[in-house]
Tab-separated table of C-alpha atoms in Angstrom:
chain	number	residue	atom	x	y	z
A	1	UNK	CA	1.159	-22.244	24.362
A	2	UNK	CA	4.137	-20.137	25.527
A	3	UNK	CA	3.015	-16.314	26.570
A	4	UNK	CA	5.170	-15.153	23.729
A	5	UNK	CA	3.778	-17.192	21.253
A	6	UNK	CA	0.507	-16.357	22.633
A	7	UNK	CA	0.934	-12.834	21.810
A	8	UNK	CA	2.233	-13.313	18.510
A	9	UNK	CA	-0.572	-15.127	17.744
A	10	UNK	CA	-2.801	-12.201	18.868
A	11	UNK	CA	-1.290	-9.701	16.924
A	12	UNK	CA	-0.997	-12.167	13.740
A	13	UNK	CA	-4.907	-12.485	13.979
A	14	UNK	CA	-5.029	-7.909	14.749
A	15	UNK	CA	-2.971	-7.666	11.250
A	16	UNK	CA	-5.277	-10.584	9.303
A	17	UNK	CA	-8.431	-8.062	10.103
A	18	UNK	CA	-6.740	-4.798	9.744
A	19	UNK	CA	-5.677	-6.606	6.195
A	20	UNK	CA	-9.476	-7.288	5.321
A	21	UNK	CA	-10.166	-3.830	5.527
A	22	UNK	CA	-12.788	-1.356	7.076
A	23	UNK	CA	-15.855	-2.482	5.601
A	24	UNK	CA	-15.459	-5.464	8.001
A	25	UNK	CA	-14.918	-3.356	11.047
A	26	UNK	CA	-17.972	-1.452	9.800
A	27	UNK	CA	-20.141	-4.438	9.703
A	28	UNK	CA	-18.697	-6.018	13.046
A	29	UNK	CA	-20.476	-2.802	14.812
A	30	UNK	CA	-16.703	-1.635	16.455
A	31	UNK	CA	-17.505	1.281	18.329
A	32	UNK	CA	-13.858	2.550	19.156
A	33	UNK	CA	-11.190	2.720	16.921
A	34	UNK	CA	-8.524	0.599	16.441
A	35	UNK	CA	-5.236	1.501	17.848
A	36	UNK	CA	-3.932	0.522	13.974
A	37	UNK	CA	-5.973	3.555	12.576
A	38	UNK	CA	-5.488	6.117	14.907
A	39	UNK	CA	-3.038	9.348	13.593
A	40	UNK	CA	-0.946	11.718	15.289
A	41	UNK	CA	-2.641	14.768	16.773
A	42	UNK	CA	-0.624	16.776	14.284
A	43	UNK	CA	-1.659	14.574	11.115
A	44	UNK	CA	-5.682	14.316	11.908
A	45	UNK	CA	-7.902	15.973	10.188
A	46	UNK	CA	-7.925	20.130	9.522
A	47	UNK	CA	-4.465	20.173	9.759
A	48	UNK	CA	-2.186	23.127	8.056
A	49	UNK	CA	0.859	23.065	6.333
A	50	UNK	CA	3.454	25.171	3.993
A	51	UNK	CA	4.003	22.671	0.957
A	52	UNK	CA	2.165	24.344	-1.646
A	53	UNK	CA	-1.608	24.034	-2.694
A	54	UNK	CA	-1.506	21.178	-4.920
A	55	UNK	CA	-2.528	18.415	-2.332
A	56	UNK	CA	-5.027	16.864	-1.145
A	57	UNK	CA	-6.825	14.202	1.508
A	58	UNK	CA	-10.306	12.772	2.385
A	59	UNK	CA	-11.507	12.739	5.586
A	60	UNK	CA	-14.013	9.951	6.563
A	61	UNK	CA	-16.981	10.068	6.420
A	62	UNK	CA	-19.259	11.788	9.779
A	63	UNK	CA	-15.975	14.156	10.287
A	64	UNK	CA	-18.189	16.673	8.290
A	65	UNK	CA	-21.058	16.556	10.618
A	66	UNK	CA	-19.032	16.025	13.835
A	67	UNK	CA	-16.822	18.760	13.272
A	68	UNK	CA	-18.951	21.481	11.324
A	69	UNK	CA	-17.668	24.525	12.983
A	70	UNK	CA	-13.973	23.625	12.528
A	71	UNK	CA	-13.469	23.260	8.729
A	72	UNK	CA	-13.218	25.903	6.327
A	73	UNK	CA	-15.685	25.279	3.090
A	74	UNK	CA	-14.056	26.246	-0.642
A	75	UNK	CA	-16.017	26.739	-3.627
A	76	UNK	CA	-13.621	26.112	-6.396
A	77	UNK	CA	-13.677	27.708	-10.008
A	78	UNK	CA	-16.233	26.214	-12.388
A	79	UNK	CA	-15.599	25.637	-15.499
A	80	UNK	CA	-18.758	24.701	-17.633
A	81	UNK	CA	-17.654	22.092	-20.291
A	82	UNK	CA	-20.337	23.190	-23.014
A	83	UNK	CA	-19.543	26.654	-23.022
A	84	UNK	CA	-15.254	25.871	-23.523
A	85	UNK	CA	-17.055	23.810	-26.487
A	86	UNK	CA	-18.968	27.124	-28.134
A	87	UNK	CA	-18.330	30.649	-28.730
A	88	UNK	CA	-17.041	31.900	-25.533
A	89	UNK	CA	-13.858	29.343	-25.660
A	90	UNK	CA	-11.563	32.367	-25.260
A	91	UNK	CA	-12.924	33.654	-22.102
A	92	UNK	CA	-13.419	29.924	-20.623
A	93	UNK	CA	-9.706	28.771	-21.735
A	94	UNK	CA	-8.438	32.094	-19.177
A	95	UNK	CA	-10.914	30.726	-16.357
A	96	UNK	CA	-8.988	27.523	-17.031
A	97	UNK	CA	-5.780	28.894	-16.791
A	98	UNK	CA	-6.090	30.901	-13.389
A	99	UNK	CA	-7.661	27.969	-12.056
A	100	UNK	CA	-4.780	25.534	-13.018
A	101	UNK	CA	-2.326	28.510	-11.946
A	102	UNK	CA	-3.810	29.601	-8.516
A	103	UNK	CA	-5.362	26.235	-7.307
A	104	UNK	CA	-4.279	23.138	-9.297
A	105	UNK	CA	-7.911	21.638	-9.075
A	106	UNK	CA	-11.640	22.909	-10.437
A	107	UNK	CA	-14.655	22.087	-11.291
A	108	UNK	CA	-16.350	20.733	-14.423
A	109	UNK	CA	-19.971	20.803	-15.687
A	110	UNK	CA	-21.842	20.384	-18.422
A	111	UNK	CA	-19.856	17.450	-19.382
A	112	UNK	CA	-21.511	15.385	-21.713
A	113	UNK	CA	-21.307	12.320	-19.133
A	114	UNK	CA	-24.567	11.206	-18.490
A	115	UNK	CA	-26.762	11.033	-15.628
A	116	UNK	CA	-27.264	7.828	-16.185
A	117	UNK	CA	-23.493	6.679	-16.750
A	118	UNK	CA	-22.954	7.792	-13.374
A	119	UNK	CA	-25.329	6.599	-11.087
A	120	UNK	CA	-25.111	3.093	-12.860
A	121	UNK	CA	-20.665	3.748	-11.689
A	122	UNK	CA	-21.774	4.579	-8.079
A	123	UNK	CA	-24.725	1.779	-8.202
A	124	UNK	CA	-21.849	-1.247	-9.629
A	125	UNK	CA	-19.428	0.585	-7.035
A	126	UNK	CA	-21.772	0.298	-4.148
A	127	UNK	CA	-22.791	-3.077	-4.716
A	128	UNK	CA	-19.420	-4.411	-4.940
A	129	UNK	CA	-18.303	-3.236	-1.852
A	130	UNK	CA	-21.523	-5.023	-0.029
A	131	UNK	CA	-20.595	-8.546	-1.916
A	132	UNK	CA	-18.993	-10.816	0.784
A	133	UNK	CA	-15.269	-10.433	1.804
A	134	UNK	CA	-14.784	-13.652	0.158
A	135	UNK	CA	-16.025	-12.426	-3.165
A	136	UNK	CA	-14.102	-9.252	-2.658
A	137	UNK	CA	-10.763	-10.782	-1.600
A	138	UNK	CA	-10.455	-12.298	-5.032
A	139	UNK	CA	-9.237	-9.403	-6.187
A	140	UNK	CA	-6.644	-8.905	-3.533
A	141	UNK	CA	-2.523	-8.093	-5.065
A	142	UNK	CA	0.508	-7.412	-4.338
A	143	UNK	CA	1.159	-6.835	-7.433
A	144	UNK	CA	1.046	-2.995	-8.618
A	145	UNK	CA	0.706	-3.651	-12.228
A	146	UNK	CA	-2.517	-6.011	-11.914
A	147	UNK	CA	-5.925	-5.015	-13.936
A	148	UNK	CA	-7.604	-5.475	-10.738
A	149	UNK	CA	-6.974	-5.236	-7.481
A	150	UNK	CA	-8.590	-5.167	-4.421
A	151	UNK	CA	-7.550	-3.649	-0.963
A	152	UNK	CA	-7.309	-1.151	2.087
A	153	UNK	CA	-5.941	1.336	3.493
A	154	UNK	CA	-3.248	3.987	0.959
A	155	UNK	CA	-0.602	1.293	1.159
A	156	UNK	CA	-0.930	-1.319	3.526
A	157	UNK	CA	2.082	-3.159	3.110
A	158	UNK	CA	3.827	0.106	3.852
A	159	UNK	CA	1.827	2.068	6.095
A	160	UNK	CA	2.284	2.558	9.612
A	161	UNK	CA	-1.433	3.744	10.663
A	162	UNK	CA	-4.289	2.608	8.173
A	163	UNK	CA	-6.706	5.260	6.595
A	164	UNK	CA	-9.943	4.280	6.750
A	165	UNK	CA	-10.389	3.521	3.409
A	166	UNK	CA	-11.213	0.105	1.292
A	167	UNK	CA	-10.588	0.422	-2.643
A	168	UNK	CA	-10.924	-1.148	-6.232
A	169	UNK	CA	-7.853	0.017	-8.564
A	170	UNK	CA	-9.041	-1.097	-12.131
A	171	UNK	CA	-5.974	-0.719	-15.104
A	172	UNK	CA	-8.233	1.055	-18.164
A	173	UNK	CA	-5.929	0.054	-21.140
A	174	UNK	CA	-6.111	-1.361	-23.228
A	175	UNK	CA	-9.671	-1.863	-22.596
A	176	UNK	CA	-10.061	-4.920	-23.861
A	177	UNK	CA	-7.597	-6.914	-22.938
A	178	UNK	CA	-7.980	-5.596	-19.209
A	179	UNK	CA	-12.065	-5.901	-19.236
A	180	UNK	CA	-12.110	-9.750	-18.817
A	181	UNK	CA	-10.318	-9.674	-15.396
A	182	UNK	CA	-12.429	-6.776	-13.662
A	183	UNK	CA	-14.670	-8.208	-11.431
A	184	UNK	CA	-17.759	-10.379	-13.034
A	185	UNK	CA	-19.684	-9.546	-9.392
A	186	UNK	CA	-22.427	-7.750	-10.182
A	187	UNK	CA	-23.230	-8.834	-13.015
A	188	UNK	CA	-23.514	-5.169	-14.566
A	189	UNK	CA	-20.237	-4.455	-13.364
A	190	UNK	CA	-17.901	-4.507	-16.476
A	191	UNK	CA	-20.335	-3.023	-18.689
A	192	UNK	CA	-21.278	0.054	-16.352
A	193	UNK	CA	-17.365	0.799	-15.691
A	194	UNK	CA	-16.257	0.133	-18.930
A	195	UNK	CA	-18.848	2.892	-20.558
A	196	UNK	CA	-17.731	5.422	-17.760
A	197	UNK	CA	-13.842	4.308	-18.375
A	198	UNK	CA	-14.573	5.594	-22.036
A	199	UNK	CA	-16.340	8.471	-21.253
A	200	UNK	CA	-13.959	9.836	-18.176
A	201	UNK	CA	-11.439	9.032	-20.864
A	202	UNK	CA	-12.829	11.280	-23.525
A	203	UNK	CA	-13.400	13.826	-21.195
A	204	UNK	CA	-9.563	13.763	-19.916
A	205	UNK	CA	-8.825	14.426	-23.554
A	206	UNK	CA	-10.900	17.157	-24.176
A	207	UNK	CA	-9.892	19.193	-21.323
A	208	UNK	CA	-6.262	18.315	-21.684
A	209	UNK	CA	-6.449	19.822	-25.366
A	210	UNK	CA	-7.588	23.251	-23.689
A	211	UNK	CA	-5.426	23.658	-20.775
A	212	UNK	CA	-2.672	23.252	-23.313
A	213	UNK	CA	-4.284	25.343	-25.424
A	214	UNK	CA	-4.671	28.150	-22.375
A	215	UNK	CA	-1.526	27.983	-21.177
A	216	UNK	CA	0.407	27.461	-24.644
A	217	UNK	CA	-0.665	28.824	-28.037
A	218	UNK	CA	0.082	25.875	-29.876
A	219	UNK	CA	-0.295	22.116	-28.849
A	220	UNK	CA	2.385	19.997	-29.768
A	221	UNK	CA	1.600	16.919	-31.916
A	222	UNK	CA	3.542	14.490	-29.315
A	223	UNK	CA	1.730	16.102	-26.769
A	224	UNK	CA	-1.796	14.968	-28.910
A	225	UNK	CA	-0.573	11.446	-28.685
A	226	UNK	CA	0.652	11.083	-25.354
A	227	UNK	CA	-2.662	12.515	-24.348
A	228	UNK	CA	-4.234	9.746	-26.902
A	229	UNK	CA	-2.107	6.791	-25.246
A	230	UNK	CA	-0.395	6.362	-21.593
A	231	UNK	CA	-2.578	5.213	-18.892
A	232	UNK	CA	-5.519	5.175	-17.934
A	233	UNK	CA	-6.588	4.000	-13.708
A	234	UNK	CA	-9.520	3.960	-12.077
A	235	UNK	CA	-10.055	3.808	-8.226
A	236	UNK	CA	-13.404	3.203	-6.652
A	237	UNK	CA	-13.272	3.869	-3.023
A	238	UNK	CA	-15.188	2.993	-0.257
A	239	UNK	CA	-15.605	5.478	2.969
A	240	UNK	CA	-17.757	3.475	5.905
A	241	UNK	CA	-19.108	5.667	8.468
A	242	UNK	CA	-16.298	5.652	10.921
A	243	UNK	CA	-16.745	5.344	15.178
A	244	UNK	CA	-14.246	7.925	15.742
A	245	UNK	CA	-13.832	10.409	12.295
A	246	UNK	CA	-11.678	13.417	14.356
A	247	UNK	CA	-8.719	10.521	14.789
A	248	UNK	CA	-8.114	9.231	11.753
A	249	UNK	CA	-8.269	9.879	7.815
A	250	UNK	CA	-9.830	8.173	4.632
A	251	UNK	CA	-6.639	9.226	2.990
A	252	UNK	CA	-3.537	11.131	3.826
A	253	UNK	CA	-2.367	14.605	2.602
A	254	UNK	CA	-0.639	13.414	-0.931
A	255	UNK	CA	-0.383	14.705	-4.727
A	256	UNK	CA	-1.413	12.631	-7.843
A	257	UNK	CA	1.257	11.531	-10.151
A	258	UNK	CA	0.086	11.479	-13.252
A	259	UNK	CA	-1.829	14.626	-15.824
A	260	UNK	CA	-5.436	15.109	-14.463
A	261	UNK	CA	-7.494	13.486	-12.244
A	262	UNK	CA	-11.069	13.496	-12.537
A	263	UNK	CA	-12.522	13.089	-9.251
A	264	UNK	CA	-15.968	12.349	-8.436
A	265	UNK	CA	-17.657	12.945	-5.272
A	266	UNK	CA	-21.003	12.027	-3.465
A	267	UNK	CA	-22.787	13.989	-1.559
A	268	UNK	CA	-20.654	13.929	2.068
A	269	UNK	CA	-18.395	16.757	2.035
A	270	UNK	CA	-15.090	14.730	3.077
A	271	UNK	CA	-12.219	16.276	0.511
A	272	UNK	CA	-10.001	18.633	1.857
A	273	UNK	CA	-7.249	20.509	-0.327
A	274	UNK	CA	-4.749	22.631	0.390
A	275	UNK	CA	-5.578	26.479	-0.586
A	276	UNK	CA	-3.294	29.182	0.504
A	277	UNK	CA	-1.236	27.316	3.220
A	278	UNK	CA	-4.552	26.301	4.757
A	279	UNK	CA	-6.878	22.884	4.236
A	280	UNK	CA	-10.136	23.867	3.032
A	281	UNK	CA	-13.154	21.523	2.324
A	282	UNK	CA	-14.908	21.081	-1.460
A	283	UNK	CA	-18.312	21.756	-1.347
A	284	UNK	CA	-19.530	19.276	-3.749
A	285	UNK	CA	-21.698	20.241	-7.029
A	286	UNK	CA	-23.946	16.863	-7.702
A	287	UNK	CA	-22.664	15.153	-10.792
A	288	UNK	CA	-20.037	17.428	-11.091
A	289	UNK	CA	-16.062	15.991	-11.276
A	290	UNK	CA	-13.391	17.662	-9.632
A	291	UNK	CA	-10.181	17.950	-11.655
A	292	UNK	CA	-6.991	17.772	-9.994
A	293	UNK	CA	-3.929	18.944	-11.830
A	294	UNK	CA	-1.631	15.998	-11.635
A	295	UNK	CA	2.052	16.341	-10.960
A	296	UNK	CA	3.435	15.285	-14.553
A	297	UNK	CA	0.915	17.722	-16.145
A	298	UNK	CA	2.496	20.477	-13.887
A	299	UNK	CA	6.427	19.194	-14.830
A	300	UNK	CA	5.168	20.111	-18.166
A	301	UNK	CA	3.548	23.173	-18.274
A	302	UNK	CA	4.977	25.135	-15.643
A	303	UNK	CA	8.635	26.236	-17.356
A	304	UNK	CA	6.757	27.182	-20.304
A	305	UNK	CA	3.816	29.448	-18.727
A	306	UNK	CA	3.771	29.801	-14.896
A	307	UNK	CA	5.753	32.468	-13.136
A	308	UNK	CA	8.025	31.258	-9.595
């Protein structure tokens, strides 16, 4: 074989395993990391920058406990769920307000989602990610608008460094035309992500109705049903403990597209958001989601309430 074609050939076989994702680097043992993954000094983790709090990124998993005395801890507003459901609406709905106004993101508790609804999400979640590469790669796309796919990285027909990241992008609606291509591995699958699609979905609703409502008197009837309808994804992502956590990132700085987010976290204190020109770590509240106003919720409601 010609030296040139030798070389091709060896990074043809360094872009088939980047392609498979980190959960098989995990698993090989690697003890460095790959050239592929490595950032920037200026883009790794506990960076700063000036474009606005409404961003966010996750750093990988052991950065927390490697790099304790470097990050800066946030604990953002809380709002409890039950009480914006009783008497004390009034004063919740302003809570809700400053913290869509002054952070973009918050807490919610008291949800109504069930224990159990969760730890089934995170039990399907983790077990799909330990099913063979072969069982996983089924679900591997190019194409954006599938009900299921299956891959690595934050783009990786796009990006130039991976993030250390391996995810499962269901589409939620409608529900039941989508449900029969999610993955039938575990066998519990479908049915434990279907009942938290429904119940993340209700929840969405409900606290879109009183953000409106806090930042608007009066919710518009279109608004109702585009809250009712649209679109509905969910993303299951999967952090391995990574060799070399101050070099790289599970996912880079970035704002989400669409109205809310509802983000839930373990227990490993990995997200980061940008507070005050500064990236700040969530402390994470077990069984608690972290909302993240989404950039075509803030398109809307900006003009009509926020000041600047």
């Amino acid at each position: 074989m010609a030296p040139a074609m030798a070389i091709q050939s060896i990074v043809d076989e360094q872009e088939t395993e980047y392609q498979k994702g980190v959960k098989q680097l995990y698993e090989k043992g690697i003890k460095k990391l790959p050239r592929k993954y490595i950032l920037p000094s200026h883009e790794r983790p506990n960076i700063t920058s000036n474009n606005g709090h409404q961003h966010q990124y996750q750093a990988p998993k052991d950065f927390a406990t490697k790099n304790g005395g470097i990050k800066q801890n946030i604990q953002l507003p809380v709002i409890d769920f039950a009480e914006l459901q009783g008497p004390n609406r009034a004063q919740v709905l302003k809570s809700l307000a400053n913290a869509c106004e002054n952070y973009g993101f918050f807490q919610v508790v008291n949800h109504n989602i069930g224990d159990g609804v969760i730890s089934d999400m995170i039990d399907v979640g983790t077990r799909f990610f330990g099913l063979p590469f072969e069982e996983r790669s089924k679900y591997m796309s190019a194409n954006m608008k599938a009900p299921v796919r299956y891959g690595t990285s934050f783009n990786q027909n796009k990006d130039n460094v991976f993030c250390w990241r391996d995810f499962l992008k269901l589409m939620c609606q409608p529900l039941p035309d989508v449900l029969p291509h999610w993955p039938s591995s575990p066998q519990d699958f479908r049915k434990s992500a279907a009942t938290y699609a429904k119940d993340t979905k209700h929840l969405f609703v409900m606290l879109m109705e009183a953000i409106l409502e806090s930042l608007s008197p009066v919710v518009d009837e279109m608004e109702k049903e585009l809250m009712e309808g649209g679109s509905q994804l969910m993303v299951v992502n999967c952090y391995p403990p990574c060799p070399e956590p101050d070099l790289t990132l599970g996912m880079p700085p970035h704002s989400d597209y669409g109205f809310l987010t509802l983000l839930l976290q373990d227990d490993v204190a990995g997200l980061q958001i940008q507070h005050n020109d500064k990236w700040v770590t969530v402390d994470p509240i077990p069984n608690a989601f972290v909302v993240n106003v989404g950039d075509h919720l803030e398109v809307i409601i900006r003009p009509l309430n926020f000041d600047g």
